[in-house]
mmCIF file of C-alpha atoms in Angstrom:
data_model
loop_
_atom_site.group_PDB
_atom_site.id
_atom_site.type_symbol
_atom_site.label_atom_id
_atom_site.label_comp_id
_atom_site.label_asym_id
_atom_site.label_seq_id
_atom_site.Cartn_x
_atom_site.Cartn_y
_atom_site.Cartn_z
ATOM 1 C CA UNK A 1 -3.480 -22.072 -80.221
ATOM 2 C CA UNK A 2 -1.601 -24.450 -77.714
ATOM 3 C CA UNK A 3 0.995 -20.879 -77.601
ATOM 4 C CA UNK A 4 -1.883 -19.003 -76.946
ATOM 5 C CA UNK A 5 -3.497 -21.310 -73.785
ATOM 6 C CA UNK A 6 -0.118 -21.282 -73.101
ATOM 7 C CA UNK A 7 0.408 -17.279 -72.374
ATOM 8 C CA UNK A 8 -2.971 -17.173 -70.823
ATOM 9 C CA UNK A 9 -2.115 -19.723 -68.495
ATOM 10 C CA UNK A 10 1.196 -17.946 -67.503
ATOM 11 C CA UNK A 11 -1.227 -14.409 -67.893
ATOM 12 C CA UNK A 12 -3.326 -16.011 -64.982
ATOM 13 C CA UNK A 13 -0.902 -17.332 -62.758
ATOM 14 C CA UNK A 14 1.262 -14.174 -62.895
ATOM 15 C CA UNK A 15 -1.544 -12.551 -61.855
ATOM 16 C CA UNK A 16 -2.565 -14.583 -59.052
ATOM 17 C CA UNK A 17 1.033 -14.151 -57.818
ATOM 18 C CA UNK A 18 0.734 -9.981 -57.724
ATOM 19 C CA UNK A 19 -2.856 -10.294 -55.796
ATOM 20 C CA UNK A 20 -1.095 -12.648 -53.165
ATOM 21 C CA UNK A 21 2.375 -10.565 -52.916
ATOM 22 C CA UNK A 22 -0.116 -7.484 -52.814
ATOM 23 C CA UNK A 23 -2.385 -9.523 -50.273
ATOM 24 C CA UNK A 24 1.244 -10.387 -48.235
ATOM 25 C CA UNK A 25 2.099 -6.287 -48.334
ATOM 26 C CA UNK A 26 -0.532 -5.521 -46.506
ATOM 27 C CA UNK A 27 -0.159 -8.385 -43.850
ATOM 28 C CA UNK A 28 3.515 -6.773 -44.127
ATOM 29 C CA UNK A 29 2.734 -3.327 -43.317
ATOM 30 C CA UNK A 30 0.238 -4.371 -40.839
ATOM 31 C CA UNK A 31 2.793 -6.132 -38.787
ATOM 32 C CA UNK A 32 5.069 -3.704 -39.251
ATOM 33 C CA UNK A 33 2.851 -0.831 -37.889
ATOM 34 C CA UNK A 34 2.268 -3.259 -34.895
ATOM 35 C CA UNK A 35 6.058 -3.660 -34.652
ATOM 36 C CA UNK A 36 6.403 0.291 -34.220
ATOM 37 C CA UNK A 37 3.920 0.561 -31.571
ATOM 38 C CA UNK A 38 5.574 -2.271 -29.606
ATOM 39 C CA UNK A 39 9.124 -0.709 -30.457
ATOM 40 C CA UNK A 40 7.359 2.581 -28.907
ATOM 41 C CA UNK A 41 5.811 0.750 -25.765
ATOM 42 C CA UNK A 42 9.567 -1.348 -25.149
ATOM 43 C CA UNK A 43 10.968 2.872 -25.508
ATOM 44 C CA UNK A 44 8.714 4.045 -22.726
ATOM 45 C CA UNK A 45 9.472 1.081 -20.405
ATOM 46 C CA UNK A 46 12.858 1.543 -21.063
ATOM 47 C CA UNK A 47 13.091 5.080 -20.647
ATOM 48 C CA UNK A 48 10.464 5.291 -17.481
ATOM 49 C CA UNK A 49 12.597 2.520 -15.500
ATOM 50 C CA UNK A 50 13.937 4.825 -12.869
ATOM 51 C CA UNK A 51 10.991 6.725 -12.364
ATOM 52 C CA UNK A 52 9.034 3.771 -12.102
ATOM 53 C CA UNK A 53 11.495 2.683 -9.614
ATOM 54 C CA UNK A 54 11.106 5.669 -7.200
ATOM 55 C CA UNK A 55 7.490 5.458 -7.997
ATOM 56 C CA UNK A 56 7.697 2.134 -6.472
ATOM 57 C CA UNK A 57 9.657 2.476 -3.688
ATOM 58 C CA UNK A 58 6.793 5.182 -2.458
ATOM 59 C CA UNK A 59 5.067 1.983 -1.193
ATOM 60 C CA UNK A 60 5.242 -0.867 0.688
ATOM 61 C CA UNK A 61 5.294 -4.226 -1.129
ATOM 62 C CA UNK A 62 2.442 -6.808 -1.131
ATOM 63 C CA UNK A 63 4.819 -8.869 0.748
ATOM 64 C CA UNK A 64 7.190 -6.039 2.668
ATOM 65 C CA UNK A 65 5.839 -5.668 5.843
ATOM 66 C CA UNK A 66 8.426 -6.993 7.388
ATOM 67 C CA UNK A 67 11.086 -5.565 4.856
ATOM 68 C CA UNK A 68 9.498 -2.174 5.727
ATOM 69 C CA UNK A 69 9.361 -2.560 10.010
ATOM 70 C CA UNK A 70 13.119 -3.801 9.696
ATOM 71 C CA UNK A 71 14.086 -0.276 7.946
ATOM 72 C CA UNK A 72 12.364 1.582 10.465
ATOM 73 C CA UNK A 73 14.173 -0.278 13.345
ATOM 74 C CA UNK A 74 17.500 0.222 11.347
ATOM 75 C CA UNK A 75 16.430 4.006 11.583
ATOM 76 C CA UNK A 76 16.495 3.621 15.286
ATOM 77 C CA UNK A 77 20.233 1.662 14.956
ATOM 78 C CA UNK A 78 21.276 4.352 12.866
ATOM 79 C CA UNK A 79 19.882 7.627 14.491
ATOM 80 C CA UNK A 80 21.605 6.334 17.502
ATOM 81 C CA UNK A 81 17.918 6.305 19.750
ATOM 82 C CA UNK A 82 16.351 3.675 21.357
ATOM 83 C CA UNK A 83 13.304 3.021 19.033
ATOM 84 C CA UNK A 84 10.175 0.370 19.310
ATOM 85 C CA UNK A 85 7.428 -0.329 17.527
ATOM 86 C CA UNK A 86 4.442 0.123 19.922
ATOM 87 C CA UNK A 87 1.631 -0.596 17.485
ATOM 88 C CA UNK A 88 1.048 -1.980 13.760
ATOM 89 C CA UNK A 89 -2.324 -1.809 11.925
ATOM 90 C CA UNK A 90 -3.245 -2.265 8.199
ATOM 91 C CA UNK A 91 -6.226 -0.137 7.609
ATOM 92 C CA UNK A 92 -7.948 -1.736 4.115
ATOM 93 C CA UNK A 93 -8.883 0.679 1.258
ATOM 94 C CA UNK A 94 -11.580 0.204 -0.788
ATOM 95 C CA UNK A 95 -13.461 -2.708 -2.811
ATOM 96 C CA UNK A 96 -11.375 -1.373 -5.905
ATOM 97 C CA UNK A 97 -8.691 0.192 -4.391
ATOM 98 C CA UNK A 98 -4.849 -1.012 -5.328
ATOM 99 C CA UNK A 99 -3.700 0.021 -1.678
ATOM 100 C CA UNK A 100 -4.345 -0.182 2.077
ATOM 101 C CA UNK A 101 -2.645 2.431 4.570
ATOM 102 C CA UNK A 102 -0.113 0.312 7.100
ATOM 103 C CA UNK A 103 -0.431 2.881 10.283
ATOM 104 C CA UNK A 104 2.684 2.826 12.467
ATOM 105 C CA UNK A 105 3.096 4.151 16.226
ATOM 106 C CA UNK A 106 6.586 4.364 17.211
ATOM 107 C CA UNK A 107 8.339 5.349 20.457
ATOM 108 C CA UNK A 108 11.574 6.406 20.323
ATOM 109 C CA UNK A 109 14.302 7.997 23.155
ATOM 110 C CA UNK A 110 17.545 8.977 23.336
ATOM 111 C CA UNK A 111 19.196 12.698 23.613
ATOM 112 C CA UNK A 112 17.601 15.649 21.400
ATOM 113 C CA UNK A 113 20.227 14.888 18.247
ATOM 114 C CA UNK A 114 19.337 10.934 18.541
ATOM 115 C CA UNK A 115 15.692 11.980 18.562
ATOM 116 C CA UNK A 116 15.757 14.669 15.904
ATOM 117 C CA UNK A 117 18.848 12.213 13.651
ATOM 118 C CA UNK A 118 15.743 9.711 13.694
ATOM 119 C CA UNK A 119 12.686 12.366 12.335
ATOM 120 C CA UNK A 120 15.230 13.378 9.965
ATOM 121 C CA UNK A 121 15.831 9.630 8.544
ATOM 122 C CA UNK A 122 11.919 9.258 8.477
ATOM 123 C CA UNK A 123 11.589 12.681 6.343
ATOM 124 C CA UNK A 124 14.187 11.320 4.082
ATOM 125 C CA UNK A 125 13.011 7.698 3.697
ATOM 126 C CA UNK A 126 12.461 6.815 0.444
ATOM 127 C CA UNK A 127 8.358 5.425 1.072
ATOM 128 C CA UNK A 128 5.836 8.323 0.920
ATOM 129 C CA UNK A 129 5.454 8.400 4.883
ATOM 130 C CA UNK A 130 2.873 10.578 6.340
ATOM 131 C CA UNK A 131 3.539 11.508 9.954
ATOM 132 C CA UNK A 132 -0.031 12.345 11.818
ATOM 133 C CA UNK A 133 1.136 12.638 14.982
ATOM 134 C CA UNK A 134 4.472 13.581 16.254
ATOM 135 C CA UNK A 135 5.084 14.221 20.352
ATOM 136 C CA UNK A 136 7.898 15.146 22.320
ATOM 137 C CA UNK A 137 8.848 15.479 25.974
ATOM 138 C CA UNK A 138 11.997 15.509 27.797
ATOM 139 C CA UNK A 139 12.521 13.778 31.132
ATOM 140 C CA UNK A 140 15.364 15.212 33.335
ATOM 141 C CA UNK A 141 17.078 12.269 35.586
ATOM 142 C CA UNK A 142 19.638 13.992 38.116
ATOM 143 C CA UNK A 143 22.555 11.432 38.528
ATOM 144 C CA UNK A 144 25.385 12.790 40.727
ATOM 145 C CA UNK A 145 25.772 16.115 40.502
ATOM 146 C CA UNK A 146 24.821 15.713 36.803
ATOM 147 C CA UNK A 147 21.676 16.191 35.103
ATOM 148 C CA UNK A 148 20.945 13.607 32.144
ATOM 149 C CA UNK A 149 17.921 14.821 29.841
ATOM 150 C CA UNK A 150 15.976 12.094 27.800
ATOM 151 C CA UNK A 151 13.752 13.113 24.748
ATOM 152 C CA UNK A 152 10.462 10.609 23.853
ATOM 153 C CA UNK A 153 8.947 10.895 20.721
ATOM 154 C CA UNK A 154 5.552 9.508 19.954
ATOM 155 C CA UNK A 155 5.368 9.213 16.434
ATOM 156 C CA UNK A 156 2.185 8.106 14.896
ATOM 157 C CA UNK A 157 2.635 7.632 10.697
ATOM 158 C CA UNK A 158 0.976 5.815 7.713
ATOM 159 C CA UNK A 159 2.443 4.752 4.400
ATOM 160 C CA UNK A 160 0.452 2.926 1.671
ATOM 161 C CA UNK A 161 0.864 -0.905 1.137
ATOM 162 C CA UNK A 162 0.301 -2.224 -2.082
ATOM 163 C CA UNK A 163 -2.252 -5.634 -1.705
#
């Protein structure tokens, strides 16, 4: 009899072992299902990086304001034309909204290619600009026997600022 207690005792707590290995599979294949939709998530991130970096530089930054005037003014240096910033206004967007509009006026002179170099550099920026306005004139000064033409350009635009 003491045999027999014996192999029940070992019957029972082999037993309880397979219900608490089959109790850890499932915590197993649990995790690991978790584990595959993180390792899926971590894939996205890792293959969306660059898009998510152009999709980012479409706006302005909580903080880049400033970031985003001093690439407009090195525009200006660059197009060669005589640029300022005439007016600056953050127009809010909504209760829920992620976004306000910053709204830009800009006055810029210099020769035709100077003028037309610096509308280029604004089509090609990298934010999502939206130009609303966009006047030109020329101004003819006579100096000598030579006539010197100046181009303005009134450019009103908007791009959106993250809050």
């Amino acid at each position: 009899t003491l045999c027999l207690g014996f192999f029940v005792y070992l019957y029972f707590m082999i037993w309880g072992m397979v219900d608490e290995a089959s109790f850890l599979r499932g915590d197993l294949r649990a995790a690991e299902s978790r584990n595959v939709g993180i390792s899926g998530a971590e894939k996205m991130l890792v293959d969306t990086v660059e898009k998510r970096r152009a999709l980012d530089s479409y706006f302005v930054g909580s903080d880049g304001s400033v970031a985003f005037i001093d690439y407009v003014e090195s525009l200006g240096r660059d197009s060669g034309a005589d640029l300022s910033i005439k007016t600056l206004n953050v127009v809010p967007g909504g209760a829920n909204d992620f976004k306000d509009v910053l709204s830009v006026q800009l006055a810029v002179i210099g020769s035709w290619e100077n003028v037309i170099q610096m509308i280029a550099l604004l089509e090609q920026s990298p934010y999502q600009l939206i130009i609303s306005s966009l006047q030109m004139s020329r101004q003819d000064t006579i100096v000598g026997k030579k006539t010197i033409s100046l181009w303005h350009a009134d450019i009103i635009m908007q791009v959106l600022k993250i809050r």
